[in-house]
Short mmCIF file of C-alpha atoms and ligand atoms in Angstrom, two decimals:
data_model
loop_
_atom_site.label_atom_id
_atom_site.label_comp_id
_atom_site.label_asym_id
_atom_site.label_seq_id
_atom_site.Cartn_x
_atom_site.Cartn_y
_atom_site.Cartn_z
CA MET A 135 22.87 -38.99 17.95
CA ARG A 136 21.65 -36.91 14.97
CA SER A 137 20.36 -33.50 15.86
CA ALA A 138 16.92 -32.43 14.67
CA PHE A 139 18.49 -29.09 13.81
CA ILE A 140 20.62 -28.58 10.74
CA SER A 141 24.32 -27.99 11.28
CA VAL A 142 26.19 -24.80 10.48
CA HIS A 143 27.65 -26.57 7.45
CA GLN A 144 24.22 -27.54 6.17
CA ARG A 145 22.96 -24.01 6.74
CA LEU A 146 25.76 -22.59 4.61
CA ILE A 147 24.91 -24.97 1.78
CA LEU A 148 21.23 -24.01 2.04
CA LEU A 149 22.13 -20.32 1.98
CA PHE A 150 24.27 -20.91 -1.11
CA PHE A 151 21.37 -22.54 -2.97
CA LEU A 152 18.92 -19.86 -1.84
CA THR A 153 21.22 -17.10 -3.09
CA ALA A 154 21.73 -18.92 -6.38
CA ALA A 155 17.99 -19.38 -6.77
CA LEU A 156 17.37 -15.71 -6.07
CA SER A 157 19.99 -14.49 -8.52
CA ALA A 158 18.60 -16.84 -11.15
CA GLN A 159 15.18 -15.20 -10.86
CA THR A 160 14.03 -13.71 -14.14
CA TYR A 161 12.26 -10.37 -13.87
CA ASP A 162 9.74 -9.08 -16.41
CA ILE A 163 11.89 -6.02 -17.09
CA VAL A 164 15.39 -5.13 -15.94
CA LEU A 165 16.81 -1.62 -16.16
CA SER A 166 20.51 -2.35 -16.12
CA ASN A 167 23.43 -0.20 -15.00
CA GLY A 168 21.51 3.05 -14.69
CA ARG A 169 22.25 5.82 -12.21
CA VAL A 170 19.39 5.27 -9.80
CA MET A 171 18.36 8.51 -8.08
CA ASP A 172 15.78 8.27 -5.32
CA PRO A 173 15.07 11.52 -3.46
CA GLU A 174 13.34 9.74 -0.56
CA SER A 175 16.32 7.57 0.45
CA GLY A 176 19.01 9.75 -1.12
CA LEU A 177 20.29 6.77 -3.14
CA ASP A 178 22.42 8.00 -6.05
CA ALA A 179 24.40 5.05 -7.42
CA ILE A 180 24.70 2.63 -10.32
CA ARG A 181 22.13 -0.12 -9.77
CA ASN A 182 20.13 -2.73 -11.63
CA VAL A 183 16.37 -2.47 -11.14
CA GLY A 184 14.18 -5.57 -11.52
CA ILE A 185 10.47 -5.16 -12.23
CA GLN A 186 7.95 -7.93 -11.65
CA GLY A 187 4.40 -7.25 -12.78
CA HIS A 188 3.40 -3.79 -11.56
CA THR A 189 6.08 -3.57 -8.89
CA ILE A 190 9.73 -2.77 -8.31
CA ALA A 191 11.02 -6.16 -7.08
CA ALA A 192 14.81 -5.71 -6.92
CA ILE A 193 17.40 -2.93 -6.69
CA SER A 194 20.82 -4.50 -6.87
CA GLY A 195 24.49 -3.80 -7.49
CA ARG A 196 24.70 -7.25 -9.11
CA PRO A 197 23.44 -8.02 -12.63
CA LEU A 198 19.81 -9.17 -12.85
CA GLN A 199 18.14 -11.34 -15.45
CA GLY A 200 15.11 -9.99 -17.30
CA ARG A 201 12.77 -11.18 -20.03
CA THR A 202 13.28 -7.64 -21.32
CA THR A 203 16.52 -5.86 -20.46
CA ILE A 204 16.98 -2.14 -21.03
CA ASP A 205 20.50 -0.80 -21.05
CA ALA A 206 20.32 2.31 -18.87
CA GLN A 207 24.04 2.96 -18.79
CA GLY A 208 24.71 6.72 -18.77
CA LEU A 209 21.03 7.40 -17.98
CA VAL A 210 19.29 8.43 -14.76
CA VAL A 211 16.64 6.03 -13.43
CA ALA A 212 14.20 8.10 -11.36
CA PRO A 213 10.72 7.70 -9.89
CA GLY A 214 8.07 8.69 -12.49
CA PHE A 215 7.06 12.34 -12.17
CA ILE A 216 3.76 13.19 -10.46
CA ASP A 217 1.96 16.27 -11.83
CA LEU A 218 -0.51 17.67 -9.27
CA HIS A 219 -1.91 20.19 -11.73
CA SER A 220 -2.82 18.80 -15.12
CA HIS A 221 -6.01 20.06 -16.75
CA GLY A 222 -5.40 18.05 -19.91
CA GLN A 223 -7.03 14.71 -19.12
CA ASP A 224 -7.28 13.01 -22.50
CA ASP A 225 -5.13 10.87 -24.76
CA GLU A 226 -3.51 13.83 -26.54
CA ASN A 227 -2.32 15.25 -23.21
CA TYR A 228 -1.29 11.92 -21.68
CA ARG A 229 1.09 11.44 -24.64
CA TYR A 230 2.79 14.81 -24.06
CA LYS A 231 2.95 14.01 -20.33
CA ALA A 232 4.53 10.59 -20.87
CA ARG A 233 7.17 12.05 -23.22
CA ASP A 234 7.90 14.65 -20.49
CA GLY A 235 8.49 11.86 -17.92
CA VAL A 236 5.14 12.17 -16.13
CA THR A 237 3.58 8.87 -15.01
CA THR A 238 0.72 10.37 -12.95
CA ALA A 239 -1.21 13.50 -14.04
CA LEU A 240 -3.87 14.86 -11.71
CA GLU A 241 -6.61 17.50 -12.09
CA LEU A 242 -6.59 18.90 -8.56
CA GLU A 243 -7.17 22.65 -8.97
CA VAL A 244 -10.43 22.90 -10.92
CA GLY A 245 -11.30 19.29 -10.13
CA VAL A 246 -14.41 17.52 -11.42
CA SER A 247 -18.05 17.00 -10.52
CA PRO A 248 -19.50 14.42 -10.50
CA VAL A 249 -16.44 12.34 -9.58
CA ALA A 250 -17.34 8.65 -10.15
CA PRO A 251 -18.27 8.94 -13.87
CA TRP A 252 -15.10 10.95 -14.53
CA TYR A 253 -12.93 8.10 -13.22
CA ALA A 254 -15.06 5.45 -14.95
CA ALA A 255 -14.65 7.20 -18.32
CA ARG A 256 -10.83 6.85 -18.12
CA GLU A 257 -10.36 3.46 -16.45
CA GLY A 258 -8.60 1.07 -18.83
CA LYS A 259 -8.23 3.82 -21.44
CA ALA A 260 -5.36 5.93 -20.10
CA LEU A 261 -1.68 5.84 -21.04
CA ILE A 262 -0.66 7.17 -17.61
CA ASN A 263 -2.19 7.34 -14.13
CA PHE A 264 -4.89 9.96 -13.60
CA GLY A 265 -7.03 11.40 -10.81
CA ALA A 266 -9.02 14.42 -9.67
CA THR A 267 -10.42 16.34 -6.74
CA ALA A 268 -14.06 17.08 -6.09
CA GLY A 269 -14.20 20.49 -7.74
CA HIS A 270 -15.93 23.50 -6.17
CA ILE A 271 -15.99 25.31 -9.53
CA PRO A 272 -17.83 22.58 -11.51
CA ALA A 273 -20.14 21.81 -8.57
CA ARG A 274 -21.06 25.50 -8.22
CA MET A 275 -21.48 25.85 -12.00
CA PHE A 276 -23.89 22.90 -12.01
CA VAL A 277 -25.90 24.12 -9.03
CA MET A 278 -26.11 27.74 -10.28
CA HIS A 279 -26.74 26.79 -13.94
CA ASP A 280 -23.64 28.49 -15.34
CA THR A 281 -23.22 28.20 -19.14
CA GLY A 282 -19.39 28.05 -19.14
CA GLY A 283 -17.13 25.08 -19.95
CA LEU A 284 -13.95 24.38 -17.93
CA LEU A 285 -14.41 27.73 -16.18
CA PRO A 286 -17.53 29.72 -15.21
CA HIS A 287 -18.94 32.20 -17.67
CA ASP A 288 -21.90 33.89 -15.97
CA GLU A 289 -24.05 32.71 -13.04
CA ALA A 290 -21.37 30.99 -10.93
CA ALA A 291 -18.86 33.78 -11.49
CA HIS A 292 -21.04 36.85 -11.11
CA ARG A 293 -23.98 36.01 -8.85
CA VAL A 294 -23.88 35.46 -5.08
CA ALA A 295 -25.08 31.94 -4.27
CA THR A 296 -28.26 31.56 -2.20
CA SER A 297 -27.91 29.58 1.01
CA ALA A 298 -29.76 26.68 -0.65
CA GLU A 299 -27.26 26.76 -3.53
CA GLN A 300 -24.38 26.84 -1.07
CA ARG A 301 -25.73 23.74 0.73
CA GLU A 302 -26.27 21.93 -2.58
CA THR A 303 -22.71 22.73 -3.66
CA GLU A 304 -21.35 21.45 -0.34
CA ASP A 305 -23.37 18.23 -0.73
CA LEU A 306 -21.85 17.63 -4.19
CA ILE A 307 -18.36 18.11 -2.73
CA ARG A 308 -19.08 15.61 0.08
CA LYS A 309 -20.45 13.14 -2.47
CA GLY A 310 -17.27 13.53 -4.54
CA LEU A 311 -15.18 12.78 -1.44
CA ASP A 312 -17.36 9.71 -0.76
CA GLU A 313 -16.43 8.60 -4.27
CA LYS A 314 -12.75 8.86 -3.26
CA ALA A 315 -11.77 12.11 -4.95
CA LEU A 316 -8.21 13.18 -4.07
CA GLY A 317 -9.33 16.24 -2.07
CA ILE A 318 -11.24 19.43 -2.80
CA GLY A 319 -10.40 21.72 -5.73
CA LEU A 320 -10.95 25.47 -5.33
CA GLY A 321 -10.45 28.29 -7.85
CA ILE A 322 -11.68 31.32 -5.94
CA ALA A 323 -10.49 33.86 -8.55
CA TYR A 324 -12.87 32.30 -11.09
CA VAL A 325 -15.87 32.55 -8.74
CA PRO A 326 -15.15 35.89 -7.03
CA THR A 327 -18.69 36.18 -5.68
CA THR A 328 -17.89 33.25 -3.38
CA THR A 329 -17.76 34.80 0.09
CA HIS A 330 -15.06 34.25 2.70
CA PRO A 331 -17.46 32.23 4.92
CA GLU A 332 -18.34 29.98 1.93
CA ILE A 333 -14.66 29.23 1.37
CA LEU A 334 -14.15 28.66 5.09
CA ASN A 335 -16.99 26.10 4.94
CA MET A 336 -15.25 24.31 2.07
CA ILE A 337 -11.97 24.22 3.98
CA ARG A 338 -13.87 22.89 7.00
CA ILE A 339 -15.21 20.01 4.88
CA ALA A 340 -11.62 19.28 3.81
CA ALA A 341 -10.54 19.18 7.47
CA ASP A 342 -13.47 16.98 8.55
CA ARG A 343 -12.71 14.49 5.76
CA LYS A 344 -8.90 14.65 6.17
CA ALA A 345 -8.73 15.76 2.53
CA THR A 346 -6.36 18.41 1.16
CA ALA A 347 -7.78 21.56 -0.46
CA PHE A 348 -5.96 22.58 -3.69
CA VAL A 349 -6.52 26.29 -4.12
CA HIS A 350 -6.18 28.90 -6.85
CA MET A 351 -6.36 31.85 -4.46
CA ARG A 352 -8.75 34.80 -4.51
CA SER A 353 -6.59 37.38 -6.27
CA PRO A 354 -3.07 38.07 -7.55
CA GLY A 355 -0.70 41.00 -7.37
CA ALA A 356 0.32 43.76 -5.00
CA ILE A 357 -2.63 46.19 -5.14
CA GLU A 358 -4.49 46.56 -1.83
CA PRO A 359 -7.16 45.66 -1.00
CA GLY A 360 -7.38 42.29 -2.72
CA SER A 361 -3.64 41.61 -2.90
CA VAL A 362 -1.97 38.20 -3.10
CA THR A 363 -0.76 38.74 0.48
CA GLU A 364 -4.35 39.07 1.63
CA SER A 365 -5.30 36.00 -0.44
CA LEU A 366 -2.56 33.86 1.10
CA GLN A 367 -3.48 35.13 4.57
CA GLU A 368 -7.05 33.92 3.93
CA MET A 369 -5.70 30.43 3.19
CA ILE A 370 -3.34 30.33 6.17
CA ALA A 371 -6.11 31.58 8.45
CA ASP A 372 -8.62 29.00 7.16
CA ALA A 373 -6.03 26.24 7.65
CA ALA A 374 -5.31 27.44 11.21
CA ILE A 375 -9.02 27.70 12.07
CA THR A 376 -9.97 24.26 10.72
CA GLY A 377 -6.78 22.20 10.86
CA ALA A 378 -7.09 21.46 7.12
CA SER A 379 -4.20 20.78 4.75
CA ILE A 380 -3.96 23.37 1.97
CA HIS A 381 -1.96 23.33 -1.25
CA VAL A 382 -1.70 26.70 -3.02
CA VAL A 383 -1.39 26.30 -6.79
CA HIS A 384 0.93 28.20 -9.19
CA ILE A 385 2.41 30.63 -6.67
CA THR A 386 4.44 32.59 -9.25
CA SER A 387 1.48 33.61 -11.43
CA MET A 388 -0.36 34.84 -8.30
CA ALA A 389 2.58 36.59 -6.64
CA ASN A 390 4.73 37.77 -9.58
CA GLY A 391 7.32 40.11 -8.00
CA GLN A 392 6.18 39.12 -4.49
CA THR A 393 6.97 35.43 -4.95
CA GLY A 394 9.78 35.64 -2.37
CA LEU A 395 7.44 37.13 0.24
CA MET A 396 4.79 34.43 -0.41
CA LEU A 397 7.40 31.66 -0.04
CA GLU A 398 8.52 33.23 3.24
CA MET A 399 4.92 33.38 4.49
CA ILE A 400 4.35 29.71 3.61
CA ALA A 401 7.61 28.66 5.28
CA GLY A 402 6.66 30.66 8.38
CA ALA A 403 3.19 29.11 8.58
CA ARG A 404 4.69 25.62 8.16
CA LYS A 405 7.20 26.31 10.91
CA HIS A 406 4.30 27.05 13.22
CA GLY A 407 2.44 23.85 12.44
CA ILE A 408 0.17 24.78 9.50
CA ASP A 409 0.13 22.13 6.75
CA ILE A 410 0.41 24.38 3.69
CA THR A 411 2.43 23.71 0.52
CA THR A 412 2.77 25.28 -2.91
CA GLU A 413 3.80 24.59 -6.50
CA ALA A 414 5.01 26.41 -9.63
CA TYR A 415 5.69 25.83 -13.31
CA PRO A 416 9.03 26.83 -14.90
CA TYR A 417 7.75 29.59 -17.21
CA THR A 418 7.41 33.38 -17.22
CA ALA A 419 3.83 33.33 -18.48
CA GLY A 420 0.49 31.92 -17.35
CA GLU A 421 -2.59 30.96 -19.33
CA THR A 422 -6.31 31.21 -18.73
CA ARG A 423 -9.56 31.99 -20.50
CA LEU A 424 -9.99 35.58 -21.65
CA ASP A 425 -13.73 35.34 -20.93
CA SER A 426 -13.11 34.35 -17.28
CA ALA A 427 -13.59 36.54 -14.17
CA VAL A 428 -9.80 37.05 -13.99
CA PHE A 429 -10.25 39.92 -16.48
CA ASP A 430 -13.33 41.46 -14.77
CA GLY A 431 -11.59 44.07 -12.63
CA ASN A 432 -8.37 46.08 -12.67
CA TRP A 433 -6.29 43.22 -14.08
CA GLN A 434 -3.73 45.60 -15.64
CA GLN A 435 -2.77 47.09 -12.28
CA GLN A 436 -3.15 43.80 -10.39
CA LEU A 437 -0.83 41.90 -12.73
CA GLY A 438 1.38 44.79 -13.81
CA ILE A 439 0.77 44.03 -17.49
CA THR A 440 -1.22 45.47 -20.37
CA TYR A 441 -2.80 44.33 -23.67
CA LYS A 442 0.49 43.66 -25.47
CA ASP A 443 1.47 41.18 -22.72
CA LEU A 444 -1.52 39.03 -23.64
CA GLN A 445 -1.04 36.49 -26.44
CA TRP A 446 -4.13 35.01 -28.12
CA VAL A 447 -3.54 31.24 -28.27
CA ALA A 448 -5.52 30.59 -31.46
CA THR A 449 -3.40 32.94 -33.59
CA GLY A 450 -0.30 33.72 -31.51
CA GLU A 451 -0.96 37.46 -31.87
CA ARG A 452 -0.40 40.01 -29.07
CA LEU A 453 -3.58 41.89 -28.10
CA THR A 454 -4.67 45.53 -28.29
CA ALA A 455 -7.61 47.22 -26.52
CA GLU A 456 -9.74 46.46 -29.61
CA THR A 457 -8.81 42.79 -30.07
CA PHE A 458 -9.07 42.29 -26.27
CA ALA A 459 -12.72 43.42 -26.36
CA LYS A 460 -13.52 41.34 -29.44
CA TYR A 461 -11.88 38.09 -28.27
CA ARG A 462 -13.25 38.44 -24.73
CA LYS A 463 -16.72 38.33 -26.28
CA ASP A 464 -15.81 35.32 -28.47
CA GLY A 465 -14.14 33.47 -25.56
CA GLY A 466 -10.95 31.41 -25.68
CA PHE A 467 -7.51 30.91 -24.16
CA VAL A 468 -4.93 33.62 -23.70
CA ILE A 469 -1.31 33.54 -22.51
CA LEU A 470 -0.31 36.19 -19.94
CA HIS A 471 3.35 37.21 -20.06
CA SER A 472 3.28 38.40 -16.47
CA ILE A 473 5.79 36.43 -14.37
CA PRO A 474 9.27 37.94 -13.83
CA GLU A 475 12.14 35.54 -14.62
CA GLU A 476 13.45 36.12 -11.09
CA ALA A 477 10.16 34.82 -9.64
CA ALA A 478 10.18 31.69 -11.82
CA ARG A 479 13.80 31.04 -10.88
CA GLN A 480 13.17 31.62 -7.16
CA ALA A 481 10.33 29.08 -7.16
CA MET A 482 12.39 26.53 -9.12
CA ALA A 483 15.40 26.94 -6.80
CA ASN A 484 13.30 26.53 -3.62
CA PRO A 485 13.57 22.85 -2.52
CA ASP A 486 10.04 22.84 -1.04
CA VAL A 487 8.11 24.22 -4.04
CA ILE A 488 6.58 21.31 -5.95
CA VAL A 489 6.88 21.30 -9.76
CA ALA A 490 3.42 21.18 -11.39
CA SER A 491 2.52 22.07 -14.97
CA ASP A 492 -1.01 23.56 -14.93
CA GLY A 493 -0.93 22.26 -18.50
CA MET A 494 -3.48 21.54 -21.16
CA ILE A 495 -2.80 21.05 -24.86
CA TYR A 496 -5.86 21.03 -27.12
CA ASN A 497 -5.52 20.08 -30.76
CA GLY A 498 -1.83 20.93 -30.59
CA THR A 499 -2.38 24.45 -29.20
CA GLY A 500 -1.98 25.91 -25.72
CA HIS A 501 0.82 26.82 -23.31
CA PRO A 502 4.15 24.97 -23.65
CA ARG A 503 3.93 23.94 -19.98
CA GLY A 504 1.52 21.18 -21.08
CA ALA A 505 4.36 19.44 -22.93
CA GLY A 506 7.66 20.69 -21.53
CA THR A 507 7.46 21.48 -17.80
CA TYR A 508 9.51 18.58 -16.39
CA ALA A 509 12.23 18.45 -19.06
CA ARG A 510 12.55 22.23 -18.73
CA VAL A 511 13.22 22.04 -14.98
CA LEU A 512 15.75 19.22 -15.46
CA GLY A 513 17.48 20.59 -18.57
CA HIS A 514 17.13 24.36 -18.35
CA TYR A 515 16.93 25.23 -14.64
CA ALA A 516 18.94 22.35 -13.10
CA ARG A 517 21.58 21.51 -15.74
CA ASP A 518 22.07 24.72 -17.75
CA GLU A 519 21.18 27.45 -15.24
CA LYS A 520 22.34 25.51 -12.15
CA ALA A 521 19.45 27.03 -10.19
CA LEU A 522 19.06 23.73 -8.29
CA THR A 523 20.72 20.30 -8.10
CA LEU A 524 19.42 17.35 -10.09
CA MET A 525 18.41 15.53 -6.87
CA THR A 526 16.49 18.57 -5.62
CA ALA A 527 14.72 18.86 -9.00
CA LEU A 528 13.69 15.19 -8.78
CA ARG A 529 12.53 15.64 -5.17
CA LYS A 530 10.18 18.43 -6.32
CA MET A 531 8.69 16.13 -9.01
CA THR A 532 8.41 12.83 -7.14
CA ILE A 533 8.47 12.41 -3.37
CA LEU A 534 7.04 15.86 -2.51
CA PRO A 535 3.88 15.46 -4.63
CA ALA A 536 3.55 11.79 -3.53
CA ASN A 537 3.72 12.85 0.12
CA ARG A 538 1.25 15.69 -0.43
CA LEU A 539 -1.31 13.01 -1.42
CA HIS A 540 -0.08 10.31 1.01
CA LEU A 541 0.73 8.03 -1.94
CA GLN A 542 2.97 5.47 -0.21
CA GLN A 543 3.81 3.42 -3.31
CA LYS A 544 4.56 6.22 -5.76
CA GLY A 545 7.31 8.81 -6.11
CA ARG A 546 10.07 6.46 -4.94
CA ILE A 547 12.45 3.80 -6.28
CA LYS A 548 11.97 1.25 -3.53
CA ILE A 549 11.30 -2.48 -3.39
CA GLY A 550 7.53 -2.94 -3.31
CA ALA A 551 6.78 0.47 -4.84
CA ASP A 552 4.71 0.79 -8.03
CA ALA A 553 6.98 0.52 -11.09
CA ASP A 554 6.32 4.09 -12.31
CA ILE A 555 9.81 4.95 -13.56
CA THR A 556 11.32 7.64 -15.78
CA VAL A 557 14.69 7.06 -17.46
CA PHE A 558 16.36 10.17 -18.87
CA ASP A 559 19.69 11.38 -20.21
CA PRO A 560 20.89 14.13 -17.84
CA ALA A 561 23.13 15.59 -20.56
CA ARG A 562 20.37 15.79 -23.20
CA VAL A 563 17.02 16.18 -21.45
CA ILE A 564 15.31 19.41 -22.58
CA ASP A 565 11.91 20.89 -23.39
CA LYS A 566 11.13 21.72 -27.03
CA ALA A 567 7.63 23.22 -26.64
CA THR A 568 7.47 27.01 -27.14
CA PHE A 569 4.74 29.66 -26.89
CA GLU A 570 4.56 29.72 -30.69
CA LYS A 571 4.76 25.91 -31.10
CA PRO A 572 3.62 24.18 -27.90
CA ASN A 573 2.98 20.81 -29.52
CA GLN A 574 6.61 19.62 -29.29
CA TYR A 575 7.57 16.57 -27.26
CA SER A 576 10.41 16.91 -24.76
CA GLU A 577 13.71 15.23 -25.67
CA GLY A 578 16.20 13.09 -23.77
CA ILE A 579 13.64 10.89 -21.98
CA PRO A 580 14.03 7.51 -23.76
CA PHE A 581 12.12 5.19 -21.38
CA VAL A 582 9.04 5.65 -19.20
CA LEU A 583 7.20 2.88 -17.33
CA VAL A 584 3.70 3.12 -15.87
CA ASN A 585 2.76 0.34 -13.43
CA GLY A 586 5.52 -1.86 -14.87
CA THR A 587 4.57 -1.32 -18.53
CA LEU A 588 6.77 0.61 -20.95
CA VAL A 589 4.78 3.56 -22.32
CA VAL A 590 7.83 5.26 -23.86
CA ARG A 591 10.51 3.09 -25.45
CA ASP A 592 13.57 4.36 -27.32
CA GLY A 593 12.07 7.86 -27.13
CA LYS A 594 8.75 6.91 -28.74
CA ILE A 595 5.26 6.30 -27.36
CA VAL A 596 4.42 2.59 -27.29
CA GLU A 597 1.11 2.40 -29.17
CA GLY A 598 -1.94 0.36 -28.19
CA ILE A 599 -1.37 0.00 -24.45
CA LYS A 600 -3.25 1.74 -21.63
CA PRO A 601 -1.63 0.81 -18.28
CA GLY A 602 -2.71 3.97 -16.40
CA VAL A 603 -5.04 3.56 -13.42
CA GLY A 604 -7.21 5.98 -11.47
CA ILE A 605 -5.53 7.31 -8.35
CA LYS A 606 -8.07 7.75 -5.56
CA ALA A 607 -8.08 8.74 -1.91
CA ARG A 608 -7.39 5.94 0.56
ZN1 ZN B 950 -5.19 28.25 -11.75
#
């Protein structure tokens, strides 16, 4: 009698045809024979990666067939880099980001307000993925009628908010979270009249909404009262009180010589159950607006620098007491040569400090971090200085920032993940942007894919395509 079930022999034949059918599948793009490095799984091996539509569909030791095949032999195939701190949110900046291996650039520190129109203005028009928090600074500036631009200039920086203004600001933040902003952005140093209870209220909103607060802390440096230690203690306390998740931005430019102590404090808080993380950029200088509240008080003692350590972005000149006064009245960006090399190196070497650029290039000017952050970590700190391994460097650029935002499909080379992929030459990758000439693309990053579309090919931007999408809270 014939069985209704197929025999072992028949099963083997079926399996053979299935395997043949699978291997005959043609993917949209195949990255062949690259060294796939995935910090989440620890995979570090020669593999072929098949991309179908927006998604990574195959990771195989066997050859794969693609409509487009890219020879990645000798190159590293890594998850696309995720920049948690990218003020430059326009086409000029997205091009520098893509050439630096960044596939997702997010404005989380200052943030935006209102949120929905900001996303709508970029949808379908962005080279790479973008996103933002609901920003306390812009919300407060709107409510208090401040005349500044990116940063407050008068009312929001120098006046104490009335309780009505505080409530209005909180309502704007909640509305931004309703519109799926990626958390709450806080820059306390730029609005120093914001009281401790006001900040605690903001952190409470973050906790209630299960959103992370991204914070430029109250003040930098070692001078008490108002030290960076005190500022970090405020954040750790607010997190402990509310249960909120807090991400402290650019730890080195806040802590300078006390970077080691701040990293110890964060590690200690984490060990005792506080969800607090931090980030840094690989440079010995910061940048901000000279007309901001950062220069209101005793900045020279706080930061341990003086006029000659300030570099006026528009001309590249170092400042004096006279030019400081003049330019502060005019308003504009200034570079602060304030971070000891040891602090930058310590933050880069620490496996838990996320790499984030804090970058913004405008008409080709600005701080080199806007163009060179990621290639500089890979080429300078990992390869040349051996401050950290290549896998650790990638971890700090991919899975750590993805996990900070609970992005399950980004920051990993995994079947089913979004095909945001950066392909670089580990022997050649390097930053070219300098303080004098920041508008230089990084080198040694020949291929970058955003949602399965090549945005960099053979080391050049692919023109006329905009595959970036808005990244929003779940
Ligand atoms: Zn900042």
